[in-house]
Coordinates of C-alpha atoms in Angstrom, one line a residue:
X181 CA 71.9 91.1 110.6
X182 CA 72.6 92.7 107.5
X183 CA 75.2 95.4 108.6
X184 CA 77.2 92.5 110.6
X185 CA 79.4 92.1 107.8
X186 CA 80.1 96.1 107.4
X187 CA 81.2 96.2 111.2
X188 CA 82.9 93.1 111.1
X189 CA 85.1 94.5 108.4
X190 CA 85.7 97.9 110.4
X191 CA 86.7 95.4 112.9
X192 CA 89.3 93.5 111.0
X193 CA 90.6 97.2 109.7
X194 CA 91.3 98.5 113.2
X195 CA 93.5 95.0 113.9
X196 CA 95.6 95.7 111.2
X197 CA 94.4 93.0 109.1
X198 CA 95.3 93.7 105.5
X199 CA 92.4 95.1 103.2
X200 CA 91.9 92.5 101.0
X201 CA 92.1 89.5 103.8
X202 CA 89.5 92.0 105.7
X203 CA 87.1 92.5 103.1
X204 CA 87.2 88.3 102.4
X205 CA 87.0 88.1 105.9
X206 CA 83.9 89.5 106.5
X207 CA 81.8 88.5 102.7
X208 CA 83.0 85.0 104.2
X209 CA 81.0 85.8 107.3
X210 CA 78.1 86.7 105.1
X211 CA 77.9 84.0 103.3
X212 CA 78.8 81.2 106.0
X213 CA 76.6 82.4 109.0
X214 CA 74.3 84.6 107.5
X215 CA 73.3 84.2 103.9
X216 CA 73.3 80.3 104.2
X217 CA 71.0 79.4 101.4
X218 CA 74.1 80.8 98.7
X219 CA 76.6 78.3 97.9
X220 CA 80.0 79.0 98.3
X221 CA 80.8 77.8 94.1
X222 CA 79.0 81.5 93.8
X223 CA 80.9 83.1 95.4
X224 CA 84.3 81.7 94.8
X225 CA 82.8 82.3 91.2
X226 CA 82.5 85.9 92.1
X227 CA 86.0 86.2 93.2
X228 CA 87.1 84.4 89.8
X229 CA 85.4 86.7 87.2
X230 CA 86.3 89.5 88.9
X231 CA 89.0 90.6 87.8
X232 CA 88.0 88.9 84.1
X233 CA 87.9 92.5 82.6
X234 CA 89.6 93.6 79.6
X235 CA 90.2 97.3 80.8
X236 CA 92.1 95.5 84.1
X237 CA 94.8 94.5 81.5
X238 CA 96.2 98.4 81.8
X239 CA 96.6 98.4 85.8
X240 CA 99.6 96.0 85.4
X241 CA 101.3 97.9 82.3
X242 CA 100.5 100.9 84.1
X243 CA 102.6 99.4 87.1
X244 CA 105.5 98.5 85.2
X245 CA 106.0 102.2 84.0
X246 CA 106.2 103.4 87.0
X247 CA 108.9 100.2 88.1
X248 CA 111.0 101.0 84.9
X249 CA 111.0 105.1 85.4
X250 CA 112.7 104.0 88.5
X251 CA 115.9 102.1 87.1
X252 CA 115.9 104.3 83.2
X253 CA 116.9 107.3 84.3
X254 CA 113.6 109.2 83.4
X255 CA 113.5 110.1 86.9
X256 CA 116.3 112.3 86.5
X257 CA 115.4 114.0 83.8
X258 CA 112.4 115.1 85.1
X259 CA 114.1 116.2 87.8
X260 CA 116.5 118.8 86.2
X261 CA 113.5 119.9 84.2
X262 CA 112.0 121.1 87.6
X263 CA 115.1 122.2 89.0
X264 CA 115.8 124.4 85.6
X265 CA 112.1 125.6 85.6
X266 CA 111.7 127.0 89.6
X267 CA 115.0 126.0 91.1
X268 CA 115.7 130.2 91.3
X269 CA 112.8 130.7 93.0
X270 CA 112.7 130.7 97.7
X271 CA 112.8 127.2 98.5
X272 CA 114.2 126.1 95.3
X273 CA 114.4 122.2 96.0
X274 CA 110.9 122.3 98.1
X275 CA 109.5 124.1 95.1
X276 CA 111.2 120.5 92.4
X277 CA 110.0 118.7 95.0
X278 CA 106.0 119.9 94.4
X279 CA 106.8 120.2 90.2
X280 CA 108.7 117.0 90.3
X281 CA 105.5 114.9 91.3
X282 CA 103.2 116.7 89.0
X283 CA 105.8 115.7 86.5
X284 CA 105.7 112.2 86.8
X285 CA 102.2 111.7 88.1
X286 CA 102.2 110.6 84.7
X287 CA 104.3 108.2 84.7
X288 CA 104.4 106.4 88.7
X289 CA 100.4 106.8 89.1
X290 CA 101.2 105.8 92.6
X291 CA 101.8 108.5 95.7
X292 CA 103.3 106.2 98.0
X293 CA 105.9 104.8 95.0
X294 CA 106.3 109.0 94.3
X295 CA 106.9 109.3 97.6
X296 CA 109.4 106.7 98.3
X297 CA 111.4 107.3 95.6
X298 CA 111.8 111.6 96.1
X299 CA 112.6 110.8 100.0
X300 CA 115.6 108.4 98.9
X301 CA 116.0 110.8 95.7
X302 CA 115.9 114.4 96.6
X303 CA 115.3 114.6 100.7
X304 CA 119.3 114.2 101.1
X305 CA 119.4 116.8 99.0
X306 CA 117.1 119.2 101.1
X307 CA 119.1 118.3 103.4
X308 CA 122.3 119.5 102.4
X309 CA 120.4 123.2 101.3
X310 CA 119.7 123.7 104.9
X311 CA 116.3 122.5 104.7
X312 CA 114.4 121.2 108.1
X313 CA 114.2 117.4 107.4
X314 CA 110.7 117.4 109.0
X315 CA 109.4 120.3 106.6
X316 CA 111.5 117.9 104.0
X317 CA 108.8 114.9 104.7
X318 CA 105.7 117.0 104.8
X319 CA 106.6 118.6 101.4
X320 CA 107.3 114.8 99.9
X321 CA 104.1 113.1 101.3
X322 CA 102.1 116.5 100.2
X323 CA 103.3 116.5 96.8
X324 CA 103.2 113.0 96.4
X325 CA 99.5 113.2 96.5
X326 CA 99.7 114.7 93.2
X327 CA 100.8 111.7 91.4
X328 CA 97.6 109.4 91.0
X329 CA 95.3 112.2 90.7
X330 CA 97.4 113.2 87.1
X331 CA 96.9 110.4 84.8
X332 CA 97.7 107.5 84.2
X333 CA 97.0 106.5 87.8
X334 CA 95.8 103.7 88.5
X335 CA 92.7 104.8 90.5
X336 CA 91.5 106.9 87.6
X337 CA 91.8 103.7 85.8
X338 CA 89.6 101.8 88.7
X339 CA 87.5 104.6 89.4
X340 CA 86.1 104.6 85.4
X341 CA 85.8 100.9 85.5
X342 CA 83.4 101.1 88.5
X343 CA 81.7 103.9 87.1
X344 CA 81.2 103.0 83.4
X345 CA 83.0 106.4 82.2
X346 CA 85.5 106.0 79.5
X347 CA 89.4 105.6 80.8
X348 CA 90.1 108.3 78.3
X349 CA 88.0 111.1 79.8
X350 CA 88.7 110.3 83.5
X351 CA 92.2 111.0 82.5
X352 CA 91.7 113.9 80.5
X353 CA 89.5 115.2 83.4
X354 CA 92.2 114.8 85.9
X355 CA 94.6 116.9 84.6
X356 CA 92.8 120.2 86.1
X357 CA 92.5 119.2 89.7
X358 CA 95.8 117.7 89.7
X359 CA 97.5 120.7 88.2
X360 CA 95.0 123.3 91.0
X361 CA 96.9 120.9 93.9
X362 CA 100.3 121.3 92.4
X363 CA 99.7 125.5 92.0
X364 CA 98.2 125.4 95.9
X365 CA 101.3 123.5 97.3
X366 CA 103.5 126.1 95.6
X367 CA 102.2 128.9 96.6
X368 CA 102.4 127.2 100.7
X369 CA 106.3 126.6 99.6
X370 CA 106.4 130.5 98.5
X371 CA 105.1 131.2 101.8
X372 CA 106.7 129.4 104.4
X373 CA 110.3 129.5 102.4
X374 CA 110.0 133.3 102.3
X375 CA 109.2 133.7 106.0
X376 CA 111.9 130.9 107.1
X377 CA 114.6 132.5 104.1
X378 CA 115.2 129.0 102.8
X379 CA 117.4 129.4 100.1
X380 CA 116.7 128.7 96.1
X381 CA 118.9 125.9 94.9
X382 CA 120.7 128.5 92.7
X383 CA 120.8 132.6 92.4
X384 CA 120.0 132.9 88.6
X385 CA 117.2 132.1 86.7
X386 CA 118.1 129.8 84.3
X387 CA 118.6 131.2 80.3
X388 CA 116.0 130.0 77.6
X389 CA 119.0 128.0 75.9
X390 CA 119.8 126.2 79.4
X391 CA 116.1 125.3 79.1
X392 CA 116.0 124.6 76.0
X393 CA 118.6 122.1 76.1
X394 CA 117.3 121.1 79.3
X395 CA 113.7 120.7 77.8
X396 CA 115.2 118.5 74.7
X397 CA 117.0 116.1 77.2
X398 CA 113.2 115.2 78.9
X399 CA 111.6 115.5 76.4
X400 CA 111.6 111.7 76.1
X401 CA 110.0 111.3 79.4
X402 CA 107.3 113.7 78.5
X403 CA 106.2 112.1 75.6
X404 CA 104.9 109.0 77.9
X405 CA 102.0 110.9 79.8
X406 CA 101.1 113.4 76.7
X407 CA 101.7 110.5 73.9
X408 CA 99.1 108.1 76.5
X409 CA 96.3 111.3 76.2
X410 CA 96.8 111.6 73.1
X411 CA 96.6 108.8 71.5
X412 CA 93.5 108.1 73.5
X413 CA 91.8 111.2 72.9
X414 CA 92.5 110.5 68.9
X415 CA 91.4 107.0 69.4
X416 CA 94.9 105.4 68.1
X417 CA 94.6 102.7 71.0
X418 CA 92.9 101.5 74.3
X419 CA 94.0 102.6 77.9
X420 CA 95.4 98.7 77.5
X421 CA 96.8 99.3 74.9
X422 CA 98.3 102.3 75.9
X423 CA 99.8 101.1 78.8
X424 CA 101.5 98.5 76.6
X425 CA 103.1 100.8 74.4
X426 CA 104.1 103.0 77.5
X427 CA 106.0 100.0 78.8
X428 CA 108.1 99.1 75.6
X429 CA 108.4 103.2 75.2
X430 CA 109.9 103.4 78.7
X431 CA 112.5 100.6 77.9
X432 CA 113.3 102.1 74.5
X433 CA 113.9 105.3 76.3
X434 CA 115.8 103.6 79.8
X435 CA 118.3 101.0 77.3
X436 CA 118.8 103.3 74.4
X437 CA 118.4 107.1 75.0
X438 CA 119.1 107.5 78.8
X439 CA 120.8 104.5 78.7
X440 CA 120.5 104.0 82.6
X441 CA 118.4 100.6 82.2
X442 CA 120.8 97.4 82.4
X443 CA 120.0 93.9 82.0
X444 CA 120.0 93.2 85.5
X445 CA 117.3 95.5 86.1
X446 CA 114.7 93.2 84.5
X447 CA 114.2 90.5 87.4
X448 CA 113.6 92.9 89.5
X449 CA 111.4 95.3 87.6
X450 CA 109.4 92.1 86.9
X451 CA 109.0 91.1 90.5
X452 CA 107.8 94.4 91.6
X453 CA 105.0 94.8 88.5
X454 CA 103.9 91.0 89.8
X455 CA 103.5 92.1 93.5
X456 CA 102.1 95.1 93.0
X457 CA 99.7 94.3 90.5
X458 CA 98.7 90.9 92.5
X459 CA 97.8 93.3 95.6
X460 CA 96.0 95.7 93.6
X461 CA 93.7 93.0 91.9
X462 CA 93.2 90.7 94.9
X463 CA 91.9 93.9 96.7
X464 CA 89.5 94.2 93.4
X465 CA 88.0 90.5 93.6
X466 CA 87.7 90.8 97.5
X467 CA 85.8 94.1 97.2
X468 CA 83.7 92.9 94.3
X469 CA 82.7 89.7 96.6
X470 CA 81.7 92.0 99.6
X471 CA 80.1 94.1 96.8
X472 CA 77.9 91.1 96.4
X473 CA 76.8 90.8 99.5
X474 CA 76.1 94.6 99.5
X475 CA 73.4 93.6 96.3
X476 CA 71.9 91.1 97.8
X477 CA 70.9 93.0 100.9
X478 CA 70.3 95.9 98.8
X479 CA 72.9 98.1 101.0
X480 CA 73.3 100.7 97.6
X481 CA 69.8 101.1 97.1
X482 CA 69.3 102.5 100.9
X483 CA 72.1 104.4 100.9
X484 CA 70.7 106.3 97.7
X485 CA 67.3 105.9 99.2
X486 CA 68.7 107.4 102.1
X487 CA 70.0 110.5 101.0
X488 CA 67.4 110.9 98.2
X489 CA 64.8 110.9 101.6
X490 CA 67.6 113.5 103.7
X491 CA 68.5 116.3 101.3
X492 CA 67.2 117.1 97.4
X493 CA 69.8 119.5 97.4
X494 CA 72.7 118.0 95.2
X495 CA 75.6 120.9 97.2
X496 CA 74.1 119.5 100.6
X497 CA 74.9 115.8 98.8
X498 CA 78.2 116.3 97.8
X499 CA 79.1 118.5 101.2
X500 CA 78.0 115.3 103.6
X501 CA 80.2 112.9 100.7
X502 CA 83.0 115.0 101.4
X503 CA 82.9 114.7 105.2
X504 CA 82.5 110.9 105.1
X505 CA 85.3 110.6 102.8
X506 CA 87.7 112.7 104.8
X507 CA 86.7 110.9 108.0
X508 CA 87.1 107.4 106.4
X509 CA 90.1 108.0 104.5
X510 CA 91.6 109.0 107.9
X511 CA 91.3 105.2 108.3
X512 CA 91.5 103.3 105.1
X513 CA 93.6 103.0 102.3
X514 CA 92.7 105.2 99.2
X515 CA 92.0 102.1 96.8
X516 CA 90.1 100.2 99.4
X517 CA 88.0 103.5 99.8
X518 CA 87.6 103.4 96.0
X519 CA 86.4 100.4 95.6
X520 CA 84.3 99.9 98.2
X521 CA 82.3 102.9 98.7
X522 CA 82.2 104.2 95.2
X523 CA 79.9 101.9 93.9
X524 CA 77.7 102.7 96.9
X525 CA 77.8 106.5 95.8
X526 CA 78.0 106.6 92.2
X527 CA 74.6 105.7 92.0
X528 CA 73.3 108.2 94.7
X529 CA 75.0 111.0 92.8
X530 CA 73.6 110.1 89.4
X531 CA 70.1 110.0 91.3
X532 CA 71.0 114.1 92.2
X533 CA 72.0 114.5 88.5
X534 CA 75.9 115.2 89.4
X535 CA 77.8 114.4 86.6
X536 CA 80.2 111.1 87.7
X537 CA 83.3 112.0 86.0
X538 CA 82.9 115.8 88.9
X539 CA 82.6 112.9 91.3
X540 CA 85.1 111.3 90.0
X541 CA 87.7 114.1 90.8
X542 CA 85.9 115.1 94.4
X543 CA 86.7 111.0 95.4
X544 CA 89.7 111.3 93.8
X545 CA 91.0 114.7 95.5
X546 CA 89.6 113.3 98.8
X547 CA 91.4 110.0 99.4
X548 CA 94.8 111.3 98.2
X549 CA 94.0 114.4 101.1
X550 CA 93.4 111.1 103.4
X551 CA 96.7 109.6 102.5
X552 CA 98.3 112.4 104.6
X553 CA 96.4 112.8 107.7
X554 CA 96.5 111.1 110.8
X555 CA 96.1 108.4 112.0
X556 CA 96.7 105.8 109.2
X557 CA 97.5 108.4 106.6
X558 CA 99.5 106.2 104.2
X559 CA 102.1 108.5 102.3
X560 CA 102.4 109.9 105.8
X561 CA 104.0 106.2 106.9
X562 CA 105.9 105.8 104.1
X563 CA 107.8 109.3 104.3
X564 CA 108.2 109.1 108.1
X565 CA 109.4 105.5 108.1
X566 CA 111.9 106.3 105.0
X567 CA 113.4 109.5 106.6
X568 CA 113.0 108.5 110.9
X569 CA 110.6 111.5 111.3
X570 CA 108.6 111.5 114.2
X571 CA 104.6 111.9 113.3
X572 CA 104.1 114.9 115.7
X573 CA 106.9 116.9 113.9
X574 CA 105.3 115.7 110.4
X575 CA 102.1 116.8 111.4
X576 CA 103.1 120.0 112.5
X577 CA 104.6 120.8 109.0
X578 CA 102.0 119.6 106.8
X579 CA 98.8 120.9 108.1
X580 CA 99.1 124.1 105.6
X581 CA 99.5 122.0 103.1
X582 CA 96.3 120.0 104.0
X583 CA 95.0 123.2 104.4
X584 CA 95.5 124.2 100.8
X585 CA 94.6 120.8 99.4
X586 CA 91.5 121.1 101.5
X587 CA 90.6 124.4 99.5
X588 CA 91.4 122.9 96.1
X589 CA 88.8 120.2 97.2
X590 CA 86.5 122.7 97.9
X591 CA 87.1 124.7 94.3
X592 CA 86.6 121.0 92.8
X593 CA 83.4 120.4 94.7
X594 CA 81.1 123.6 94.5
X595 CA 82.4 124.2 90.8
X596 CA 82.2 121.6 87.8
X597 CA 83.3 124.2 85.4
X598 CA 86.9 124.3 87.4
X599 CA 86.9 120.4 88.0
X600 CA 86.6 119.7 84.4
X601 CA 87.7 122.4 82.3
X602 CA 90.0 120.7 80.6
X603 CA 87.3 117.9 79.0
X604 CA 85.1 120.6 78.6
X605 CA 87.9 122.7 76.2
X606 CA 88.5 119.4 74.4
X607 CA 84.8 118.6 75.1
X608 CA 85.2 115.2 76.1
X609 CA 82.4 115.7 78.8

């Protein structure tokens, strides 16, 4: 009787039924026909405090970056920084396309809004170089899975809430994986644009003054994702905080520097911030209700329990993690996978001594490679809805880069000197 509500909600997932509705769905069924002696004030209560957290302030802020970078022109900028910086090189535009979403990872902390944007952005532009369009998607929804993993993404941001690890070392951790996955999808652009002869997007290199002048002109977007570290690291402000001064930094730089960013713009930036951040947040409170019910029978115990009785080897741990999160994440959203099953792990791993914020980056790394594969692989949607791809000529041109984020994940998982050697420089772990 106690696992009803876990199947009901796999249930409810495979109809389609949006995460948040599905994970109600199924704590309701808990509670109503199961759990009868709980009154329902307790768990509407549930749902209520929720989201009653300070650190949940950032998510929106955080949201409305991304929304502004959109309209301000910072988008731009960015890209012409990448184009100066390895537009010369085979594949030139595939090769921005990779930099451009390590660039603003930053600043759009979200893969499908990453994604979305480059295919209305710089696909037509792939286009016109000659570039396949369905090498064109896989490249987009590949790189895109760059973006939350370097901070300020929101699942960093989620992920350190969950697991009590400060917002400021989760981000400062991410920065290694994210920039391993932005090196391995390179070096598959190198490959398959030197066997194919796709051209670079120009002959020359660019001179140090073109990118110097280059550099100067982006420099404004740059300062948002290294001012954010920064300050955090120095302890000048709170991830809230920080998010807030990202926001009014992001205007200054759309109205008065780029001077993209009109009037008109702010309705509609405003609407966006409030749906996004209302979908995030009631996905929060439904999983912390269904979290609940996962307390009272004791379900994270038993997993830990579980494993702690199957293996004593912390490798043979974080090898059978790996395979459940790939195989779930085939199915489920990244951020539902977040917060439902990492407060089922987290504990487990801390019971085999792995440090969270190594876990951290393996969950991370894993539902971002999820977002791409079959058969619910959510960037993969978004691309081939965008550009009218058809998924069997998507999936034929991103499996290398699977491949390659695949063998990142590995490098993350067997080696917590490579997952978090930049905290360990600054030694913030």
């Amino acid at each position: 009787m106690q696992f009803i509500p876990i199947v009901v909600l796999f249930i409810l997932f495979f109809l389609n039924v949006p995460i948040a509705f599905s994970l109600m769905g199924s704590s309701l069924v808990y509670f109503i026909f199961i759990n009868t002696t709980m009154s329902m004030e307790m768990v509407i209560q549930q749902f209520v405090t929720s989201v009653e957290s300070f650190p949940y302030l950032a998510v929106p802020f955080f949201i409305m970056v991304g929304s502004v970078m959109n309209y301000s022109g910072i988008s731009e900028a960015l890209m012409d920084l990448a184009n100066v910086l390895v537009g010369h090189t085979k594949g030139g535009l595939a090769q921005v396309n990779v930099l451009l979403s390590a660039l603003m990872g930053g600043i759009s902390g979200s893969a499908n809004a990453d994604a979305a944007m480059q295919s209305k952005m710089l696909v037509p532009e792939m286009t016109k170089k000659g570039f396949p369009l369905p090498f064109s998607a896989a490249v987009t929804a590949a790189s895109s899975a760059v973006s939350p993993v370097i901070p300020p993404g929101t699942n960093l941001i989620l992920y350190s809430i969950i697991a009590g690890i400060p917002v400021g070392t989760m981000f400062l951790a991410a920065y290694g994986p994210g920039i391993l996955m932005t090196i391995a999808m390179m070096i598959v652009v190198q490959i398959i644009s030197v066997k194919r002869n796709y051209k670079p997007s120009f002959e020359k290199r660019a001179t140090f003054l073109d990118f110097i002048k280059q550099l100067i002109h982006s420099i404004w977007a740059l300062v948002i994702p290294f001012g954010i570290i920064m300050g955090m690291r120095m302890g000048a402000f709170t991830p809230t905080e920080a998010g807030a001064i990202a926001c009014v930094f992001a205007f200054f730089v759309g109205f008065f520097v780029y001077k993209k960013l009109k009037l008109h713009h702010l309705p509609i930036i405003l609407k966006d911030t409030v749906q996004s951040t209302g979908a995030v947040l009631l996905i929060i409170a439904s999983a912390k209700v269904f979290g609940y019910y996962m307390t009272l029978e004791r379900i994270p115990q038993m997993i830990t329990e579980f494993l702690v009785g199957f293996t004593n080897s912390p490798i043979v741990l974080l090898i059978i993690i790996n395979l459940l999160l790939l195989v779930i994440c085939m199915f489920i959203e990244g951020g539902a996978a977040l917060v439902i099953l990492a407060p089922l792990l987290v504990p487990a791993v801390k019971t085999f001594g792995i440090d969270p914020v190594h876990f951290g980056m393996i969950f991370i790394v894993n539902i971002m490679i999820g977002g791409l594969t079959p058969p619910f692989g959510s960037m993969m949607f978004t691309v081939c809805t965008i550009l009218d791809v058809k998924l069997e000529d998507f999936i034929k041109e991103v499996w290398p880069f699977i491949v390659s984020l695949l063998l990142v994940l590995a490098m993350v998982t067997f080696s917590e000197k490579i997952a978090l050697f930049v905290p360990l420089i600054f030694g913030g772990v």
